[in-house]
Coordinates of C-alpha atoms in Angstrom, one line a residue:
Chain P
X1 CA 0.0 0.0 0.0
X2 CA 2.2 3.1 -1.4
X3 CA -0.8 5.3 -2.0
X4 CA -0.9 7.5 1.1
X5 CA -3.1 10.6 1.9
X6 CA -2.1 12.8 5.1
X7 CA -3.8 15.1 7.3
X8 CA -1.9 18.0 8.4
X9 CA -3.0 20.5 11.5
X10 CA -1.3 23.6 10.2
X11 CA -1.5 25.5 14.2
X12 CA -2.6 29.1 14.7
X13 CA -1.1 30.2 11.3
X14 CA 2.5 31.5 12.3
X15 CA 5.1 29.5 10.4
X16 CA 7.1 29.7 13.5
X17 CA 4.3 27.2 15.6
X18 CA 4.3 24.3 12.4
X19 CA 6.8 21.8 13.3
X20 CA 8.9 20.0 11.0
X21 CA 6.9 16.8 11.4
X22 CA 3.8 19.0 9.0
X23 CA 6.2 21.3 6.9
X24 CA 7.8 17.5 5.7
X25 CA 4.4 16.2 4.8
X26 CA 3.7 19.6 2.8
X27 CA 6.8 19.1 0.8
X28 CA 6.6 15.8 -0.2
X29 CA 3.0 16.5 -0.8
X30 CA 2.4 16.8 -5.0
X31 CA -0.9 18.4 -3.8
X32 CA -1.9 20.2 -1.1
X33 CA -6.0 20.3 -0.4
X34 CA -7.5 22.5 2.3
X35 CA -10.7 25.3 3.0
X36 CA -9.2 28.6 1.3
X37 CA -8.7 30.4 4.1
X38 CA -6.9 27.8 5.7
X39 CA -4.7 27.5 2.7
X40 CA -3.7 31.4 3.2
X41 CA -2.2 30.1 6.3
X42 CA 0.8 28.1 4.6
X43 CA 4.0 29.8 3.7
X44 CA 3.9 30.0 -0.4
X45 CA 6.8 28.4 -0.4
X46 CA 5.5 25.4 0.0
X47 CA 2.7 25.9 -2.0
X48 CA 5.2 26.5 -5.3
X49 CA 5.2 24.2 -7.6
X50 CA 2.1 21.9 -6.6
X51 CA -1.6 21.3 -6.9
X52 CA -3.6 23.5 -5.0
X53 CA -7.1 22.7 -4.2
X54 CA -9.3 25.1 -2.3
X55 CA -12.6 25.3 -1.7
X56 CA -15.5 27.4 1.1
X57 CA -16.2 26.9 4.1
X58 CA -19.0 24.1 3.2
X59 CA -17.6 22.3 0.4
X60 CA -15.6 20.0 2.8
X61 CA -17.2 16.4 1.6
X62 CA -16.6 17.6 -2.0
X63 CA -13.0 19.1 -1.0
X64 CA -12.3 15.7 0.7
X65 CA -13.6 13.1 -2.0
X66 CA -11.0 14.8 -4.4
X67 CA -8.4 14.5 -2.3
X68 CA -9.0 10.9 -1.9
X69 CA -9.7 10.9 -5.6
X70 CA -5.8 12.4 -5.8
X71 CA -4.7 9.8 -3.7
X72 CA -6.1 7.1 -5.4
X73 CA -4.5 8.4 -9.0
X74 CA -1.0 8.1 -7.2
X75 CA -0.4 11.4 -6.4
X76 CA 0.7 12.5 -2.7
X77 CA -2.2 13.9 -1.4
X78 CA -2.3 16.5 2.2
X79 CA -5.1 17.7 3.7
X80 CA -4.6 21.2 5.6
X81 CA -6.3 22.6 8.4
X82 CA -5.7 25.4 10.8
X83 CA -5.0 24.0 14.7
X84 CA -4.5 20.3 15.1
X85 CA -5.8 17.7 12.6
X86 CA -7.8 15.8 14.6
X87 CA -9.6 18.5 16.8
X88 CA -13.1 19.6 14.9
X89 CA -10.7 19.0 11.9
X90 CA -10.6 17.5 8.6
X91 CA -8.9 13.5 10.6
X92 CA -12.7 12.4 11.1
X93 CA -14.1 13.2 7.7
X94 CA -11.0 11.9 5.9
X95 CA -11.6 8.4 7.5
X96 CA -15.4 8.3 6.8
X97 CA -15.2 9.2 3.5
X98 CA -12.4 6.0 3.6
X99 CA -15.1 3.8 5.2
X100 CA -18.0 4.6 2.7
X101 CA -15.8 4.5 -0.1
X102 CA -14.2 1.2 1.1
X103 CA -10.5 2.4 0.8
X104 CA -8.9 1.2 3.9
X105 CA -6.8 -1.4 1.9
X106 CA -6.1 0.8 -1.4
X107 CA -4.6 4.3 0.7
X108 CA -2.9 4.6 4.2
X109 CA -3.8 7.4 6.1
X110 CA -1.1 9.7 8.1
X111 CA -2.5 12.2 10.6
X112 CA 0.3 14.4 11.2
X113 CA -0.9 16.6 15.1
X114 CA -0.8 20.1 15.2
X115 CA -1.0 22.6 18.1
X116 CA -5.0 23.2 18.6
X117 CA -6.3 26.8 18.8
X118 CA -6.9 26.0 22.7
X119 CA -3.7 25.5 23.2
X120 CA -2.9 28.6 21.3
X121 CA -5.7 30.5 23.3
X122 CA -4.5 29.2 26.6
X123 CA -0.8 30.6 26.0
X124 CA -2.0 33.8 25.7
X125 CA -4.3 34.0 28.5
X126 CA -1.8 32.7 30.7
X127 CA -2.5 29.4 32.1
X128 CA -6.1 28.6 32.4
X129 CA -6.2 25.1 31.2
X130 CA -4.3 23.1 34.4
X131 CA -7.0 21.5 35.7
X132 CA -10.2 18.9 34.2
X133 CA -11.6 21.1 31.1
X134 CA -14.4 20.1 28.4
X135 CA -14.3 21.2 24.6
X136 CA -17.2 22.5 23.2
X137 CA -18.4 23.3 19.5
X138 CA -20.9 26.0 20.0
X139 CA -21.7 25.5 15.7
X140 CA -25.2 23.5 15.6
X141 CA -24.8 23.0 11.9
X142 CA -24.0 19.8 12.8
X143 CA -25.4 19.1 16.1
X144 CA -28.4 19.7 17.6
X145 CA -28.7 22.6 19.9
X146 CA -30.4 20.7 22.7
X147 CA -27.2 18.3 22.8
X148 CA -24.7 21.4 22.7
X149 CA -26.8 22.7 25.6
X150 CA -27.0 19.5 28.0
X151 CA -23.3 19.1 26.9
X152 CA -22.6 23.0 28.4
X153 CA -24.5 22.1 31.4
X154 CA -23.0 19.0 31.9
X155 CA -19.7 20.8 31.8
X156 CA -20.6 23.3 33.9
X157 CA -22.5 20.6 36.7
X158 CA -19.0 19.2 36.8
X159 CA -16.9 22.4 37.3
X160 CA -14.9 21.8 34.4
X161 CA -13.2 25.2 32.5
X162 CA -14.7 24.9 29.4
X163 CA -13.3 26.0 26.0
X164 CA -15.9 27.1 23.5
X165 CA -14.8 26.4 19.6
X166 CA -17.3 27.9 17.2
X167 CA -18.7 30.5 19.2
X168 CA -20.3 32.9 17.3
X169 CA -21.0 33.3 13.2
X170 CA -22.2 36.0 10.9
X171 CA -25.0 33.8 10.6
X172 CA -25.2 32.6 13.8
X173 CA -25.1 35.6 16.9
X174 CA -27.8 33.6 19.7
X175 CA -25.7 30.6 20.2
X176 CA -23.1 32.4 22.5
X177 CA -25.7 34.3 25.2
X178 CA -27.8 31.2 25.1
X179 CA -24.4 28.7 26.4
X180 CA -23.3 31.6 28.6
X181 CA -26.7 31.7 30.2
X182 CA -26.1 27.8 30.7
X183 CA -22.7 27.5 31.9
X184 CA -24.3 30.6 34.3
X185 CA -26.1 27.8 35.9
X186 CA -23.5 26.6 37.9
X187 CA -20.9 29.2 37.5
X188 CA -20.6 32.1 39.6
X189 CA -21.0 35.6 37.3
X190 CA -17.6 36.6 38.5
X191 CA -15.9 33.7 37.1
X192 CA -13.2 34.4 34.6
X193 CA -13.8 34.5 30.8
X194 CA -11.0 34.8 28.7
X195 CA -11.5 35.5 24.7
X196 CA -8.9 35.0 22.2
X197 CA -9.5 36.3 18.8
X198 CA -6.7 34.9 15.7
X199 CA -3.9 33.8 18.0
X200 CA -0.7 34.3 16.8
X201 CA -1.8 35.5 13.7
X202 CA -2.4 39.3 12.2
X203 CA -4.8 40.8 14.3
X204 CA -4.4 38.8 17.6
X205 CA -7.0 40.1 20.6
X206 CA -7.3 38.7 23.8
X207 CA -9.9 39.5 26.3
X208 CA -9.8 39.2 30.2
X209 CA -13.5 39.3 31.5
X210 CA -16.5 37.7 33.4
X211 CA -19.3 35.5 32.9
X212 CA -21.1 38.4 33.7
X213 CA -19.2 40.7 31.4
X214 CA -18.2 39.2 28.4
X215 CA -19.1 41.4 25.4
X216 CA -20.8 38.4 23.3
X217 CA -21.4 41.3 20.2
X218 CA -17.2 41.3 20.3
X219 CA -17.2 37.7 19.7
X220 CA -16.5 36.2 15.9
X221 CA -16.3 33.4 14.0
X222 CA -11.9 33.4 14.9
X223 CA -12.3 33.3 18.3
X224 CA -12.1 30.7 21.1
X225 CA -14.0 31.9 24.7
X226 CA -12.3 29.7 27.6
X227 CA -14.5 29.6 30.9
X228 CA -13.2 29.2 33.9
X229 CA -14.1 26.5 36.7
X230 CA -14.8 27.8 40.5
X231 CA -11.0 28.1 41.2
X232 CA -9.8 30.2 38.0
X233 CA -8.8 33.7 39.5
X234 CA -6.7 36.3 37.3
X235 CA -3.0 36.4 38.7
X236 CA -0.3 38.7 37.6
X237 CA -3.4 40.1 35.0
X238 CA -3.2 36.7 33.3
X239 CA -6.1 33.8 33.9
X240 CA -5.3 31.5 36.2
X241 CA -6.5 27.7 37.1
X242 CA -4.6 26.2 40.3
X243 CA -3.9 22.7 40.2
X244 CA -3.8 22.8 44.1
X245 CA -0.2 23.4 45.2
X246 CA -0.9 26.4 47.0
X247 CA -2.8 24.2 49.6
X248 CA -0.7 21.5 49.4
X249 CA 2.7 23.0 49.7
X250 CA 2.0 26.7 51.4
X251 CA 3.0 28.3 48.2
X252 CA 4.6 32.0 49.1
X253 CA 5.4 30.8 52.5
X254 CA 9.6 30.5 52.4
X255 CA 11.5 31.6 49.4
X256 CA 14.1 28.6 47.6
X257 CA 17.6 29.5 46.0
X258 CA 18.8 28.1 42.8
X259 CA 21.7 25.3 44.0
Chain V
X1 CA 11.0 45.0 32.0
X2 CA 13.5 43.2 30.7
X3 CA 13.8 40.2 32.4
X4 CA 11.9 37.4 31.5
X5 CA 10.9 33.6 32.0
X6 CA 9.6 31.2 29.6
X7 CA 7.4 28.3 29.8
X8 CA 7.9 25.9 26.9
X9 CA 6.0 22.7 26.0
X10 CA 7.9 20.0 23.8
X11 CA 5.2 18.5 22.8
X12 CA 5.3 14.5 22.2
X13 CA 9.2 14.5 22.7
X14 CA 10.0 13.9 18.7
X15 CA 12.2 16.8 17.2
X16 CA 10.1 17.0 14.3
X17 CA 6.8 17.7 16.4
X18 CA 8.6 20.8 18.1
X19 CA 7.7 24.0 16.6
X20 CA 10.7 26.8 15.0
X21 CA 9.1 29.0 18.3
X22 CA 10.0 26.4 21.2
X23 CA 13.2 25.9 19.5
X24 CA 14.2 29.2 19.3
X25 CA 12.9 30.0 23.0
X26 CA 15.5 27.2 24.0
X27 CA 18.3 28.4 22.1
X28 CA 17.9 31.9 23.5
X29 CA 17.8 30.9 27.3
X30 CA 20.5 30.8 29.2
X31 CA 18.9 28.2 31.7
X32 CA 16.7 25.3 30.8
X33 CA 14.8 24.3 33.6
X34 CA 12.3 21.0 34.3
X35 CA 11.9 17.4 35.6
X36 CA 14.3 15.7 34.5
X37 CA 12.6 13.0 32.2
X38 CA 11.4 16.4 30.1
X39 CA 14.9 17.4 29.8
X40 CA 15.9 14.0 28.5
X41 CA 13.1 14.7 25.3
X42 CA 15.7 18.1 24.4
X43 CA 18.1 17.5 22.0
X44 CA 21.5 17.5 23.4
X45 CA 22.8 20.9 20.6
X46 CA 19.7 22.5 22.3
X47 CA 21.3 21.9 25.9
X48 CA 24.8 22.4 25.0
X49 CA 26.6 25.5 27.1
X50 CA 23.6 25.9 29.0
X51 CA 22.5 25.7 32.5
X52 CA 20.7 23.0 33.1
X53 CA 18.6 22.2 36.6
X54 CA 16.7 19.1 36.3
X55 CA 14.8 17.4 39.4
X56 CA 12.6 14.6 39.9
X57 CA 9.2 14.3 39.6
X58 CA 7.8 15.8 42.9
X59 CA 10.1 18.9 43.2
X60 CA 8.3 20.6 41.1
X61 CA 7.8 23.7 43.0
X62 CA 11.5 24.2 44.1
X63 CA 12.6 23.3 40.6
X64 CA 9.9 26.3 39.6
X65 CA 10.7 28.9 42.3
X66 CA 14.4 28.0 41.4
X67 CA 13.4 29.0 37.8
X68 CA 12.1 32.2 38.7
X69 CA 15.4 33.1 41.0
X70 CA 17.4 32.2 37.5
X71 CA 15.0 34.8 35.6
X72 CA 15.9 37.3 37.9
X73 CA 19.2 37.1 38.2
X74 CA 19.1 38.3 34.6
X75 CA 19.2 35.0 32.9
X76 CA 16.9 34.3 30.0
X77 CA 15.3 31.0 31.7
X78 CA 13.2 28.3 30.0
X79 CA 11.1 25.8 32.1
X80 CA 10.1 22.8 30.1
X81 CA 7.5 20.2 30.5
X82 CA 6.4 17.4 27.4
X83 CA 3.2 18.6 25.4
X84 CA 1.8 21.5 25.7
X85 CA 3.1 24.2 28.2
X86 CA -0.7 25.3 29.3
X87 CA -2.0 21.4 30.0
X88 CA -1.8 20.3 33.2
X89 CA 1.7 21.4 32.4
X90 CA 4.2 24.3 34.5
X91 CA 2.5 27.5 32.8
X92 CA 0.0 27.2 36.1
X93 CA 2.8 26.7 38.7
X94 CA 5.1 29.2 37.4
X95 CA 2.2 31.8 37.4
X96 CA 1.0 31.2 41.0
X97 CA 4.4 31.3 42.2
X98 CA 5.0 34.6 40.1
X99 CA 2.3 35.7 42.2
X100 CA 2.9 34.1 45.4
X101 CA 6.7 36.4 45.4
X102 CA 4.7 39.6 44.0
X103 CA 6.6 39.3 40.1
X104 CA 4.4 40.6 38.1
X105 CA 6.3 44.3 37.4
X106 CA 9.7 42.1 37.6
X107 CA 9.3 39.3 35.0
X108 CA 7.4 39.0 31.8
X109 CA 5.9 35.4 31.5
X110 CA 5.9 34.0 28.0
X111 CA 4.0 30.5 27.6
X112 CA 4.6 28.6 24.2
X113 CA 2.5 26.4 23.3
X114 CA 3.3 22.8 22.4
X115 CA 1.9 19.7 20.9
X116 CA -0.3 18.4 23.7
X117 CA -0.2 14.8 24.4
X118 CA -3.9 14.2 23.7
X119 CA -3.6 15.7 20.3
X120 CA -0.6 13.2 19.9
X121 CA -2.6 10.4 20.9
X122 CA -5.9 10.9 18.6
X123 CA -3.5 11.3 15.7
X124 CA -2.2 7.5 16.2
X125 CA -5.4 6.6 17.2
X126 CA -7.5 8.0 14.1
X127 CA -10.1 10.8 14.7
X128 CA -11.8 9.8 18.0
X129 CA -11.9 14.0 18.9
X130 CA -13.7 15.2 16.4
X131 CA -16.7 16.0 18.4
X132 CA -17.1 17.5 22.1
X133 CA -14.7 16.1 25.1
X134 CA -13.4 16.6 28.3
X135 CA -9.9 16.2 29.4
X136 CA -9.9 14.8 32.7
X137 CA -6.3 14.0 35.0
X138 CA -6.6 10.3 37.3
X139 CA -4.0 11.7 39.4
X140 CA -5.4 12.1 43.1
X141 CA -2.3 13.8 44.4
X142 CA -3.7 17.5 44.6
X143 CA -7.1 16.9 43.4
X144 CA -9.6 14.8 45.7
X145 CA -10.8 11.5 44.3
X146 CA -14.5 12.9 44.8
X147 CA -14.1 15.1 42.6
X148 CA -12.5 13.3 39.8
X149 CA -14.8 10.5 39.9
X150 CA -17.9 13.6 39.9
X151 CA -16.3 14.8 36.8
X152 CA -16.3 11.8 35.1
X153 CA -19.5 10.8 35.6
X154 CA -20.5 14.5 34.6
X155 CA -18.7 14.1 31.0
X156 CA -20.5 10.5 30.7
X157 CA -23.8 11.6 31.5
X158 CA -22.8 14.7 28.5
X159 CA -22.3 12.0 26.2
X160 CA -18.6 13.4 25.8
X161 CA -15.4 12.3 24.4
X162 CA -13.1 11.5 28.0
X163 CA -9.5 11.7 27.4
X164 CA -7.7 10.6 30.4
X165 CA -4.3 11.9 31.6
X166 CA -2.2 10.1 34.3
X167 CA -4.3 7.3 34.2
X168 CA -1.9 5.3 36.3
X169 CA 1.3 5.0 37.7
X170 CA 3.4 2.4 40.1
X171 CA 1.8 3.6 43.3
X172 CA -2.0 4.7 42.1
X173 CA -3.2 1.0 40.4
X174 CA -7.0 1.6 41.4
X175 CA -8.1 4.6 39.9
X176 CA -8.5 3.9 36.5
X177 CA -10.7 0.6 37.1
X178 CA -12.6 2.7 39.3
X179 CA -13.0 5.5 36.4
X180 CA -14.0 3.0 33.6
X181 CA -16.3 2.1 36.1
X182 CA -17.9 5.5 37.0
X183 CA -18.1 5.9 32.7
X184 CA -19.6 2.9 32.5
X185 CA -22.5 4.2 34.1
X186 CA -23.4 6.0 31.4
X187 CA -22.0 4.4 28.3
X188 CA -22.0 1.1 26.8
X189 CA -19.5 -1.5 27.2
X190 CA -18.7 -1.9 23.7
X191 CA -17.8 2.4 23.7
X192 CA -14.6 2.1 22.1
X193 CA -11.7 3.0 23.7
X194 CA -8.1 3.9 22.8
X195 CA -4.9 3.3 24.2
X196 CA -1.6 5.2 23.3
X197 CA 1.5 4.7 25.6
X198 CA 4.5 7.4 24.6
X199 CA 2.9 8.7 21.5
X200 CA 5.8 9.4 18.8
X201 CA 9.0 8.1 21.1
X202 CA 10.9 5.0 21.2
X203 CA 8.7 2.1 22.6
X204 CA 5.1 3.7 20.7
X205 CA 2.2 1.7 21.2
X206 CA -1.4 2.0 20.0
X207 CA -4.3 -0.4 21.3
X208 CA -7.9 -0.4 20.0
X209 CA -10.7 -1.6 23.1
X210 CA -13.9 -1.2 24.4
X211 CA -15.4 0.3 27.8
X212 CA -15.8 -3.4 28.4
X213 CA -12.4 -5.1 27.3
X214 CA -9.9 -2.8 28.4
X215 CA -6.8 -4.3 29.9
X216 CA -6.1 -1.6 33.3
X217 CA -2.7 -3.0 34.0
X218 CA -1.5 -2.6 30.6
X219 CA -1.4 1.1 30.8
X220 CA 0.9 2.9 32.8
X221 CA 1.9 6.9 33.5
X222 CA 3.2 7.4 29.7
X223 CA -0.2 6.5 28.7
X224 CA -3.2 8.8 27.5
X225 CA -6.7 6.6 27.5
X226 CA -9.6 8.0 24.7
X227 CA -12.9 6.7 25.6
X228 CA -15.5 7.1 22.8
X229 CA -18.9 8.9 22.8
X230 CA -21.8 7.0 21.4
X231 CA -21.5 7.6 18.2
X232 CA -17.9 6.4 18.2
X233 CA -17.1 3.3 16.1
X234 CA -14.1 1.5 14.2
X235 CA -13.5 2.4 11.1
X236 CA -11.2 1.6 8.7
X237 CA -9.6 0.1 11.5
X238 CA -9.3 3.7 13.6
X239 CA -11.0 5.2 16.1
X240 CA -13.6 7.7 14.6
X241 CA -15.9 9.7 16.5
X242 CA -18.1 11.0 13.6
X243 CA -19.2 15.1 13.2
X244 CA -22.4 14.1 11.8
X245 CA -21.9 14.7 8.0
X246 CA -23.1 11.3 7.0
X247 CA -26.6 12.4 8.2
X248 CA -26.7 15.2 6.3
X249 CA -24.4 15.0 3.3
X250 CA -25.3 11.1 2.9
X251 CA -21.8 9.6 2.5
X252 CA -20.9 7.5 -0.1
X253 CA -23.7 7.8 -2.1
X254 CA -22.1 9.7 -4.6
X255 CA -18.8 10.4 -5.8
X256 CA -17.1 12.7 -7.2
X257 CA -14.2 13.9 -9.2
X258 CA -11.2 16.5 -8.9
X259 CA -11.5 19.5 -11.5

């Protein structure tokens, strides 16, 4: 089995976060596959000199079935996404179009990981994701609102921070109050929001704010909204979820010198 | 304010999964700080004419506030930790102690993010993530078993993807039967499960299971556990967890061709 299709995670954009591990599979790549604006995101370098096939935002199936199509005519085939491959990403549509086309024996797949935008996200809000958190896609284009919503309050029931993906669309603006008003449930209004908007890329925002104060209008379709659970406090101005040392070692309490 | 500290993730431990960014953070500090089984995942030329303090696994806070002394002494200090710098990683640590000392006019914290070790693990395992999860630590050391197991049982009842970290080590052999178990209340025993010890280093494994035929003492600490939602199945001999496009794009029933 030489035919081989891979799935790249391209990170938050800057060149400087794709490791060598994805820039490889780009090069040996004879085409490269992947949502246009997710395409913008690699280097044109290593874009010169090979197939380019991008597509919108909802022609993924298409997109996909003709990179398999590639594939299958012997040509190197990677499929590019912004974060990590395999995170809301192009892995799990790859391998189902694989299964209903019954390709497992004819191409062998290669996810190569990426870093995810709440990774990215966390970073810059300082460190917000050291304890139990849940990932949620607030996009019901997919899903059904009613599970997104027992999926928030679930989250929320078990005091986990919770990253939101997908929060807010042109299309879609009532998704975001309506989880907020959820998670509000069981969170306290004064617990820490942080909002992140293209990390590391042109145009970076982040956000410090509350449950109660979070500007949902400043929210778009680039940015990832991380919640804190009941211990998340701002520290230094950045957003901060202990894991428990301070009450298990008396953090503060006697200074340490470097040996 | 000039001085500053770093906190660096190395992702998986594979040079070619660590980003131009981490690299370069390394090669500019003076010190590298971090247990020492992280240092051993840094390539010796990024060590070389360096200081290096490494510690074992529970002096993490001296080996942190050590860090920090480092930083201000006016050397450029990196603390590493494998994956991602923000996940259950030292971003957290190094913050609460820059706030425990009063820091925050002295240092500027940078956090880089890294391949995190769940992101590693879907990518050998398939696409299991491709839909809500939680990310939920077995370790009972700072965090009270009550707690844990309500958090599980919170992400099973949400019908969410659970990733587990530290799902064992030599001393703590009951908590991930006891985990399984609290899942198990809520989803079937034929869920399936993944399991991934040292994603991308030497001594890789990758098992495909169920809720039901799990093997407990075959993981150990370098292990990450995936345990499906319901609509997670096998395909193509991966771990899928679909988005939902075969409901409404109706997979497979056509194909089509590259223009």
């Amino acid at each position: 089995m030489e035919k081989r299709i891979t799935v790249v995670g391209l990170g938050p954009g800057d060149a400087a976060l794709l490791p060598p591990m994805a820039r490889q599979a780009l090069l040996r790549a004879g085409a490269i596959v992947g949502y246009k604006g997710y395409i913008e995101l690699v280097e044109p370098e290593l874009l010169a000199g090979r197939r380019v096939l991008s597509t919108g935002m909802t022609g993924e199936v298409e997109r996909c079935d003709a990179a398999l199509d590639l594939a299958l005519s012997g040509v190197e085939t990677a499929v590019v996404s912004s974060g990590d491959a395999g995170v809301y990403a192009m892995a799990g549509l790859v391998l189902e179009l694989m299964e209903a086309r019954g390709l497992a024996q004819e191409l062998e797949l290669e996810v190569v990981p990426g870093i995810p935008a709440l990774c990215a996200a966390a970073a810059l809000l300082g460190a917000p994701l050291m304890h139990d958190f849940a990932v949620i896609s607030l996009s019901d284009l997919l899903t059904p609102w009613e599970v997104i919503e027992r999926r928030l309050i679930a989250a929320a029931a078990g005091d986990f921070v919770v990253v939101l993906y997908n929060p807010r669309s042109g299309r879609r603006k009532s998704q975001l109050p309506r989880a907020l008003a959820a998670l509000g449930e069981y969170k306290a209004g004064g617990t820490p929001v942080g909002l992140v908007k293209r990390a590391f890329r042109p145009g970076q925002e982040v956000v410090q704010a509350t449950l109660a104060t979070l500007d949902a209008d400043s929210v778009d379709m680039q940015s990832i909204v991380v919640v804190g659970n009941s211990a998340t406090r701002m520290a230094c101005g950045r957003m901060l979820t202990p894991r428990g040392y301070a009450g298990k070692y008396g953090l503060g309490k006697a200074g340490s010198t470097p040996g």
